[in-house]
Amino acid sequence: MSTTRNAAPLETLGLTPDQAALYTTVLRLHRATPADIAEAMDLPADDVLEPLARLVLLGAVDEQHGEYLARHPAAAIGRLVAERLDRIARESRQIDEVIASVGRLTHHYDAGRDCLSGQFSVEVVSGADELYESVVGLALQAPPADLVSAIPDRRTMSHFAEKYTGPWAQAMEDGILRSRTVVPISVLAAPGARETCDRLSEAGARIRTLEHVPSWFFALGHDTAALPAEWGASPPEHAYHCYLVRAPVVVAALRTLFEELWARATPLHPPAGAQQVLRLAARGLSDEGIARHLGLSVRTVRARFAGAMAELGAQSRFHAGVEATRRGWL
């Protein structure tokens, strides 16, 4: 099959040499039957049917009543260019995803190396200022850093509320830090604890409560974790003598523990709509009365009750009311 110099740009845009030569021939003929095109190219008629169908799919040629009409070169090439650009964009996204996966795969590599060597980077931290300020300092190295933390007792919460709420909240508002925290329900009774949780929530933190949190700890990103000198003890009892561990395998273990606690914990603030139905139920209104009061269907009211009970881990509506009161939802 013959080709021409004009076909070269089309080949660059993805057409095969045969398709490019065929398109150039149809351009010259302007409108022709497959037999006319095959004769002009000195080919059997059957040999041009499949390439012609491909050109129609590409939008370079139109088929009308058994004849083929070449579209204007600007339109045909424009469509080919657009398809090439789309393909390049897809390939670029795939490359970005591959590059992003390097970091995740590196954590597995480091974890395996750490397990084999038994060598972990451990840094002793003494003092509340050094401990809490180190979180923001580490986050600044690769913002926004993902922080998960557990606070197990009122004393630790009171210390944090007094001195460090402001810097952490500011770091979240500045986009330096993302935070999720689990605290025991009893902590909310500590002086300033509720205000601290509300301030952090306003800054973007997500906070949940549990009956019991096993120990204080935090994990920052996938590389750094902090552990108390004695697991389960209050950091103030040991003058905030803690350990910063830089080992992906340790961080991964603590993150797994945190996610298990998080899944069992209750949100600090009630889901949308739950507070209204719980308060009206506490006043003695029936489902129908609540529905009329809120302008909702009875089905919606019952769905909100079900959602609130699931979040509170309650077995009955009475139990839900008790738990909602304990958690400050009412």
Short mmCIF file of C-alpha atoms in Angstrom, two decimals:
data_model
loop_
_atom_site.label_atom_id
_atom_site.label_comp_id
_atom_site.label_asym_id
_atom_site.label_seq_id
_atom_site.Cartn_x
_atom_site.Cartn_y
_atom_site.Cartn_z
CA MET A 1 0.00 0.00 0.00
CA SER A 2 1.41 3.38 -1.00
CA THR A 3 1.89 6.22 1.51
CA THR A 4 2.56 9.92 1.23
CA ARG A 5 4.55 12.51 3.14
CA ASN A 6 1.25 14.06 4.32
CA ALA A 7 0.53 10.89 6.25
CA ALA A 8 3.47 11.34 8.66
CA PRO A 9 1.70 13.71 11.08
CA LEU A 10 -1.27 11.36 11.20
CA GLU A 11 1.02 8.48 12.09
CA THR A 12 2.45 10.63 14.86
CA LEU A 13 -1.08 11.04 16.22
CA GLY A 14 -1.67 7.30 16.32
CA LEU A 15 -2.86 6.19 12.90
CA THR A 16 -1.12 3.25 11.33
CA PRO A 17 0.69 3.91 8.04
CA ASP A 18 -2.11 2.05 6.18
CA GLN A 19 -4.83 4.11 7.88
CA ALA A 20 -2.98 7.36 7.22
CA ALA A 21 -2.52 6.50 3.55
CA LEU A 22 -6.19 5.54 3.26
CA TYR A 23 -7.34 8.81 4.86
CA THR A 24 -5.11 10.80 2.47
CA THR A 25 -6.62 8.93 -0.49
CA VAL A 26 -10.19 9.64 0.67
CA LEU A 27 -9.23 13.30 1.08
CA ARG A 28 -8.12 13.44 -2.56
CA LEU A 29 -11.27 11.70 -3.82
CA HIS A 30 -13.47 13.69 -1.39
CA ARG A 31 -16.42 11.28 -1.81
CA ALA A 32 -16.04 7.72 -3.04
CA THR A 33 -17.21 4.15 -2.76
CA PRO A 34 -14.95 1.43 -1.34
CA ALA A 35 -14.38 0.23 -4.91
CA ASP A 36 -13.26 3.71 -5.99
CA ILE A 37 -10.91 3.99 -3.04
CA ALA A 38 -9.48 0.50 -3.59
CA GLU A 39 -8.88 1.28 -7.28
CA ALA A 40 -7.10 4.55 -6.43
CA MET A 41 -4.85 2.65 -4.01
CA ASP A 42 -4.39 -0.36 -6.30
CA LEU A 43 -5.80 -2.73 -3.68
CA PRO A 44 -8.54 -5.36 -3.56
CA ALA A 45 -11.83 -3.82 -2.42
CA ASP A 46 -12.04 -6.09 0.65
CA ASP A 47 -8.69 -4.75 1.93
CA VAL A 48 -10.04 -1.22 2.48
CA LEU A 49 -13.28 -2.05 4.31
CA GLU A 50 -11.83 -2.66 7.78
CA PRO A 51 -9.48 0.39 7.71
CA LEU A 52 -12.38 2.55 6.49
CA ALA A 53 -14.54 1.38 9.41
CA ARG A 54 -11.72 2.33 11.79
CA LEU A 55 -11.46 5.81 10.26
CA VAL A 56 -15.21 6.24 10.73
CA LEU A 57 -14.86 5.34 14.44
CA LEU A 58 -12.01 7.85 14.78
CA GLY A 59 -14.18 10.58 13.26
CA ALA A 60 -11.84 11.18 10.33
CA VAL A 61 -14.29 9.85 7.70
CA ASP A 62 -18.08 9.86 7.42
CA GLU A 63 -20.07 7.05 5.77
CA GLN A 64 -23.19 8.08 3.87
CA HIS A 65 -25.27 5.62 1.85
CA GLY A 66 -22.36 3.38 0.99
CA GLU A 67 -20.00 6.23 0.13
CA TYR A 68 -17.19 7.61 2.25
CA LEU A 69 -16.65 11.35 2.72
CA ALA A 70 -13.47 12.68 4.29
CA ARG A 71 -14.03 15.20 7.05
CA HIS A 72 -12.12 18.45 6.92
CA PRO A 73 -8.50 17.83 7.99
CA ALA A 74 -8.75 20.38 10.82
CA ALA A 75 -11.70 18.53 12.35
CA ALA A 76 -10.16 15.10 11.87
CA ILE A 77 -6.75 16.07 13.25
CA GLY A 78 -8.40 18.03 16.08
CA ARG A 79 -10.21 14.93 17.23
CA LEU A 80 -7.06 12.83 17.01
CA VAL A 81 -5.18 15.45 19.02
CA ALA A 82 -7.95 15.51 21.66
CA GLU A 83 -7.82 11.72 21.96
CA ARG A 84 -4.04 11.79 22.29
CA LEU A 85 -4.25 14.47 24.98
CA ASP A 86 -6.84 12.42 26.87
CA ARG A 87 -4.59 9.38 26.66
CA ILE A 88 -1.60 11.41 27.89
CA ALA A 89 -3.68 12.73 30.79
CA ARG A 90 -4.71 9.18 31.77
CA GLU A 91 -1.12 7.99 31.56
CA SER A 92 0.00 10.97 33.64
CA ARG A 93 -2.54 10.10 36.35
CA GLN A 94 -1.36 6.51 36.31
CA ILE A 95 2.24 7.65 36.68
CA ASP A 96 1.23 9.89 39.61
CA GLU A 97 -0.50 6.93 41.27
CA VAL A 98 2.58 4.77 40.81
CA ILE A 99 4.82 7.47 42.28
CA ALA A 100 2.44 7.91 45.23
CA SER A 101 2.52 4.17 45.88
CA VAL A 102 6.30 4.29 46.34
CA GLY A 103 5.85 5.90 49.75
CA ARG A 104 3.38 3.23 50.89
CA LEU A 105 5.56 0.43 49.57
CA THR A 106 8.59 1.97 51.27
CA HIS A 107 6.82 1.63 54.62
CA HIS A 108 6.47 -2.12 54.02
CA TYR A 109 10.11 -2.30 53.00
CA ASP A 110 11.23 -0.41 56.11
CA ALA A 111 8.99 -2.52 58.33
CA GLY A 112 10.52 -5.73 56.98
CA ARG A 113 14.04 -4.35 57.36
CA ASP A 114 13.30 -3.25 60.93
CA CYS A 115 11.94 -6.67 61.85
CA LEU A 116 14.99 -8.42 60.45
CA SER A 117 17.52 -6.08 62.01
CA GLY A 118 15.72 -5.44 65.30
CA GLN A 119 16.98 -1.86 65.08
CA PHE A 120 14.46 0.87 65.91
CA SER A 121 15.06 4.58 66.26
CA VAL A 122 13.98 5.51 69.81
CA GLU A 123 14.26 9.01 71.27
CA VAL A 124 13.63 9.77 74.92
CA VAL A 125 11.37 12.74 75.58
CA SER A 126 11.13 14.33 79.02
CA GLY A 127 8.71 17.10 79.83
CA ALA A 128 5.26 18.04 78.62
CA ASP A 129 6.49 20.99 76.55
CA GLU A 130 8.94 18.87 74.58
CA LEU A 131 6.34 16.16 74.05
CA TYR A 132 3.40 18.25 72.87
CA GLU A 133 5.47 20.77 70.92
CA SER A 134 7.21 17.91 69.12
CA VAL A 135 3.89 17.00 67.49
CA VAL A 136 3.60 20.35 65.73
CA GLY A 137 7.32 20.33 64.95
CA LEU A 138 7.10 16.92 63.31
CA ALA A 139 3.94 17.90 61.43
CA LEU A 140 5.72 20.91 59.94
CA GLN A 141 8.18 18.56 58.22
CA ALA A 142 5.47 17.05 55.96
CA PRO A 143 2.13 18.84 56.26
CA PRO A 144 -0.66 17.98 56.54
CA ALA A 145 0.40 15.29 59.02
CA ASP A 146 -2.19 12.72 60.09
CA LEU A 147 -2.31 12.41 63.90
CA VAL A 148 -4.19 9.76 65.86
CA SER A 149 -4.03 9.90 69.64
CA ALA A 150 -5.52 8.39 72.78
CA ILE A 151 -5.90 10.28 76.07
CA PRO A 152 -6.79 7.90 78.92
CA ASP A 153 -7.22 10.07 82.03
CA ARG A 154 -8.47 13.40 83.37
CA ARG A 155 -5.06 14.58 84.56
CA THR A 156 -3.45 14.31 81.14
CA MET A 157 -6.49 15.99 79.57
CA SER A 158 -6.34 18.85 82.08
CA HIS A 159 -2.66 19.50 81.34
CA PHE A 160 -3.29 19.47 77.61
CA ALA A 161 -6.35 21.72 77.92
CA GLU A 162 -4.41 24.25 79.94
CA LYS A 163 -1.38 24.74 77.72
CA TYR A 164 -1.53 23.10 74.32
CA THR A 165 -5.05 23.34 72.89
CA GLY A 166 -4.29 26.64 71.18
CA PRO A 167 -1.15 25.57 69.25
CA TRP A 168 -2.71 22.28 68.11
CA ALA A 169 -5.95 23.96 67.04
CA GLN A 170 -3.98 26.61 65.17
CA ALA A 171 -1.92 23.93 63.43
CA MET A 172 -5.13 22.28 62.21
CA GLU A 173 -6.62 25.58 61.05
CA ASP A 174 -3.39 26.29 59.17
CA GLY A 175 -3.60 22.93 57.40
CA ILE A 176 -0.48 21.57 59.12
CA LEU A 177 -2.22 18.86 61.12
CA ARG A 178 -5.19 16.49 60.83
CA SER A 179 -6.33 14.92 64.08
CA ARG A 180 -8.51 12.15 65.47
CA THR A 181 -8.62 11.49 69.22
CA VAL A 182 -10.24 8.95 71.51
CA VAL A 183 -10.92 9.89 75.15
CA PRO A 184 -12.81 8.20 78.02
CA ILE A 185 -16.25 9.60 78.81
CA SER A 186 -15.04 10.46 82.32
CA VAL A 187 -12.46 12.87 80.88
CA LEU A 188 -15.24 15.23 79.78
CA ALA A 189 -15.88 16.05 83.44
CA ALA A 190 -12.34 17.44 83.87
CA PRO A 191 -12.10 21.25 84.16
CA GLY A 192 -11.98 22.78 80.68
CA ALA A 193 -12.16 19.37 78.94
CA ARG A 194 -15.47 19.96 77.19
CA GLU A 195 -14.32 23.41 76.03
CA THR A 196 -11.04 21.90 74.82
CA CYS A 197 -12.84 19.24 72.78
CA ASP A 198 -15.19 21.82 71.30
CA ARG A 199 -12.27 24.10 70.37
CA LEU A 200 -10.41 21.25 68.67
CA SER A 201 -13.59 20.11 66.89
CA GLU A 202 -14.13 23.63 65.55
CA ALA A 203 -10.57 23.54 64.21
CA GLY A 204 -11.31 20.30 62.35
CA ALA A 205 -10.41 17.56 64.85
CA ARG A 206 -12.61 14.49 65.16
CA ILE A 207 -13.13 13.25 68.72
CA ARG A 208 -14.87 10.14 70.04
CA THR A 209 -15.46 8.77 73.53
CA LEU A 210 -15.13 5.31 75.09
CA GLU A 211 -15.80 3.88 78.53
CA HIS A 212 -12.11 3.04 78.87
CA VAL A 213 -8.99 3.93 76.90
CA PRO A 214 -6.15 1.47 77.61
CA SER A 215 -3.21 3.88 77.50
CA TRP A 216 -1.91 7.17 76.26
CA PHE A 217 -0.18 7.09 72.87
CA PHE A 218 -0.11 8.82 69.53
CA ALA A 219 0.95 8.04 65.97
CA LEU A 220 1.93 10.78 63.54
CA GLY A 221 1.89 9.81 59.89
CA HIS A 222 3.30 6.34 59.24
CA ASP A 223 6.79 6.95 60.61
CA THR A 224 6.56 8.26 64.18
CA ALA A 225 4.78 7.15 67.34
CA ALA A 226 4.95 8.18 70.99
CA LEU A 227 4.65 5.70 73.84
CA PRO A 228 4.50 6.30 77.61
CA ALA A 229 7.27 5.11 79.89
CA GLU A 230 4.76 2.66 81.34
CA TRP A 231 1.88 1.41 79.20
CA GLY A 232 -1.45 2.36 80.73
CA ALA A 233 0.04 4.94 83.10
CA SER A 234 -0.69 8.66 83.04
CA PRO A 235 2.18 10.62 81.44
CA PRO A 236 2.16 13.25 84.24
CA GLU A 237 2.87 10.47 86.75
CA HIS A 238 6.24 9.94 85.04
CA ALA A 239 7.00 13.64 84.45
CA TYR A 240 6.10 13.08 80.79
CA HIS A 241 8.98 10.66 80.36
CA CYS A 242 8.04 9.12 77.00
CA TYR A 243 9.58 7.59 73.92
CA LEU A 244 9.37 8.71 70.32
CA VAL A 245 9.73 5.64 68.11
CA ARG A 246 10.49 5.93 64.43
CA ALA A 247 9.71 2.51 63.03
CA PRO A 248 6.90 1.83 60.53
CA VAL A 249 6.11 -1.58 62.06
CA VAL A 250 5.53 -0.04 65.52
CA VAL A 251 3.53 2.86 64.11
CA ALA A 252 1.38 0.45 62.08
CA ALA A 253 0.63 -1.61 65.21
CA LEU A 254 -0.46 1.47 67.17
CA ARG A 255 -2.57 2.69 64.27
CA THR A 256 -4.31 -0.68 64.13
CA LEU A 257 -5.03 -0.43 67.87
CA PHE A 258 -6.35 3.10 67.42
CA GLU A 259 -8.66 2.10 64.56
CA GLU A 260 -10.12 -0.69 66.70
CA LEU A 261 -10.79 1.80 69.53
CA TRP A 262 -12.16 4.36 67.06
CA ALA A 263 -14.61 1.85 65.59
CA ARG A 264 -16.06 1.13 69.05
CA ALA A 265 -16.11 4.76 70.21
CA THR A 266 -19.02 7.21 70.15
CA PRO A 267 -18.82 10.62 68.42
CA LEU A 268 -18.42 13.54 70.80
CA HIS A 269 -21.26 15.37 69.07
CA PRO A 270 -24.56 13.73 68.04
CA PRO A 271 -25.34 12.95 64.40
CA ALA A 272 -27.47 15.48 62.55
CA GLY A 273 -31.05 15.32 63.77
CA ALA A 274 -30.41 12.84 66.59
CA GLN A 275 -30.27 15.50 69.30
CA GLN A 276 -33.70 16.86 68.40
CA VAL A 277 -35.52 13.52 68.54
CA LEU A 278 -33.75 12.50 71.78
CA ARG A 279 -34.66 15.76 73.50
CA LEU A 280 -38.30 15.59 72.42
CA ALA A 281 -38.51 11.94 73.47
CA ALA A 282 -37.10 12.90 76.88
CA ARG A 283 -40.04 15.32 77.20
CA GLY A 284 -42.43 12.41 76.69
CA LEU A 285 -43.45 12.93 73.06
CA SER A 286 -44.36 9.88 70.98
CA ASP A 287 -42.86 9.21 67.55
CA GLU A 288 -45.95 10.70 65.97
CA GLY A 289 -45.75 13.78 68.21
CA ILE A 290 -42.04 14.26 67.39
CA ALA A 291 -42.80 13.91 63.68
CA ARG A 292 -45.51 16.59 63.86
CA HIS A 293 -43.30 18.89 65.93
CA LEU A 294 -40.36 18.64 63.49
CA GLY A 295 -42.39 18.42 60.31
CA LEU A 296 -40.95 14.99 59.49
CA SER A 297 -42.38 11.60 58.67
CA VAL A 298 -42.66 9.02 61.45
CA ARG A 299 -40.32 6.83 59.42
CA THR A 300 -37.63 9.55 59.45
CA VAL A 301 -38.01 10.03 63.21
CA ARG A 302 -37.55 6.30 63.81
CA ALA A 303 -34.52 6.22 61.49
CA ARG A 304 -32.91 9.02 63.52
CA PHE A 305 -33.61 7.11 66.73
CA ALA A 306 -32.03 4.01 65.24
CA GLY A 307 -28.94 5.96 64.17
CA ALA A 308 -28.58 7.55 67.61
CA MET A 309 -28.95 4.19 69.38
CA ALA A 310 -26.33 2.62 67.10
CA GLU A 311 -23.84 5.43 67.80
CA LEU A 312 -24.49 5.22 71.55
CA GLY A 313 -24.41 1.43 71.68
CA ALA A 314 -27.82 1.55 73.38
CA GLN A 315 -30.19 -1.42 73.59
CA SER A 316 -33.34 0.63 74.21
CA ARG A 317 -34.58 4.19 73.90
CA PHE A 318 -34.37 4.63 77.66
CA HIS A 319 -30.75 3.44 77.55
CA ALA A 320 -30.12 5.83 74.66
CA GLY A 321 -31.43 8.72 76.75
CA VAL A 322 -29.15 7.81 79.65
CA GLU A 323 -26.09 7.48 77.42
CA ALA A 324 -26.90 10.69 75.53
CA THR A 325 -27.04 12.57 78.84
CA ARG A 326 -23.71 11.09 79.99
CA ARG A 327 -22.03 12.17 76.77
CA GLY A 328 -23.46 15.69 76.83
CA TRP A 329 -25.70 15.20 73.78
CA LEU A 330 -28.69 16.51 75.77
#
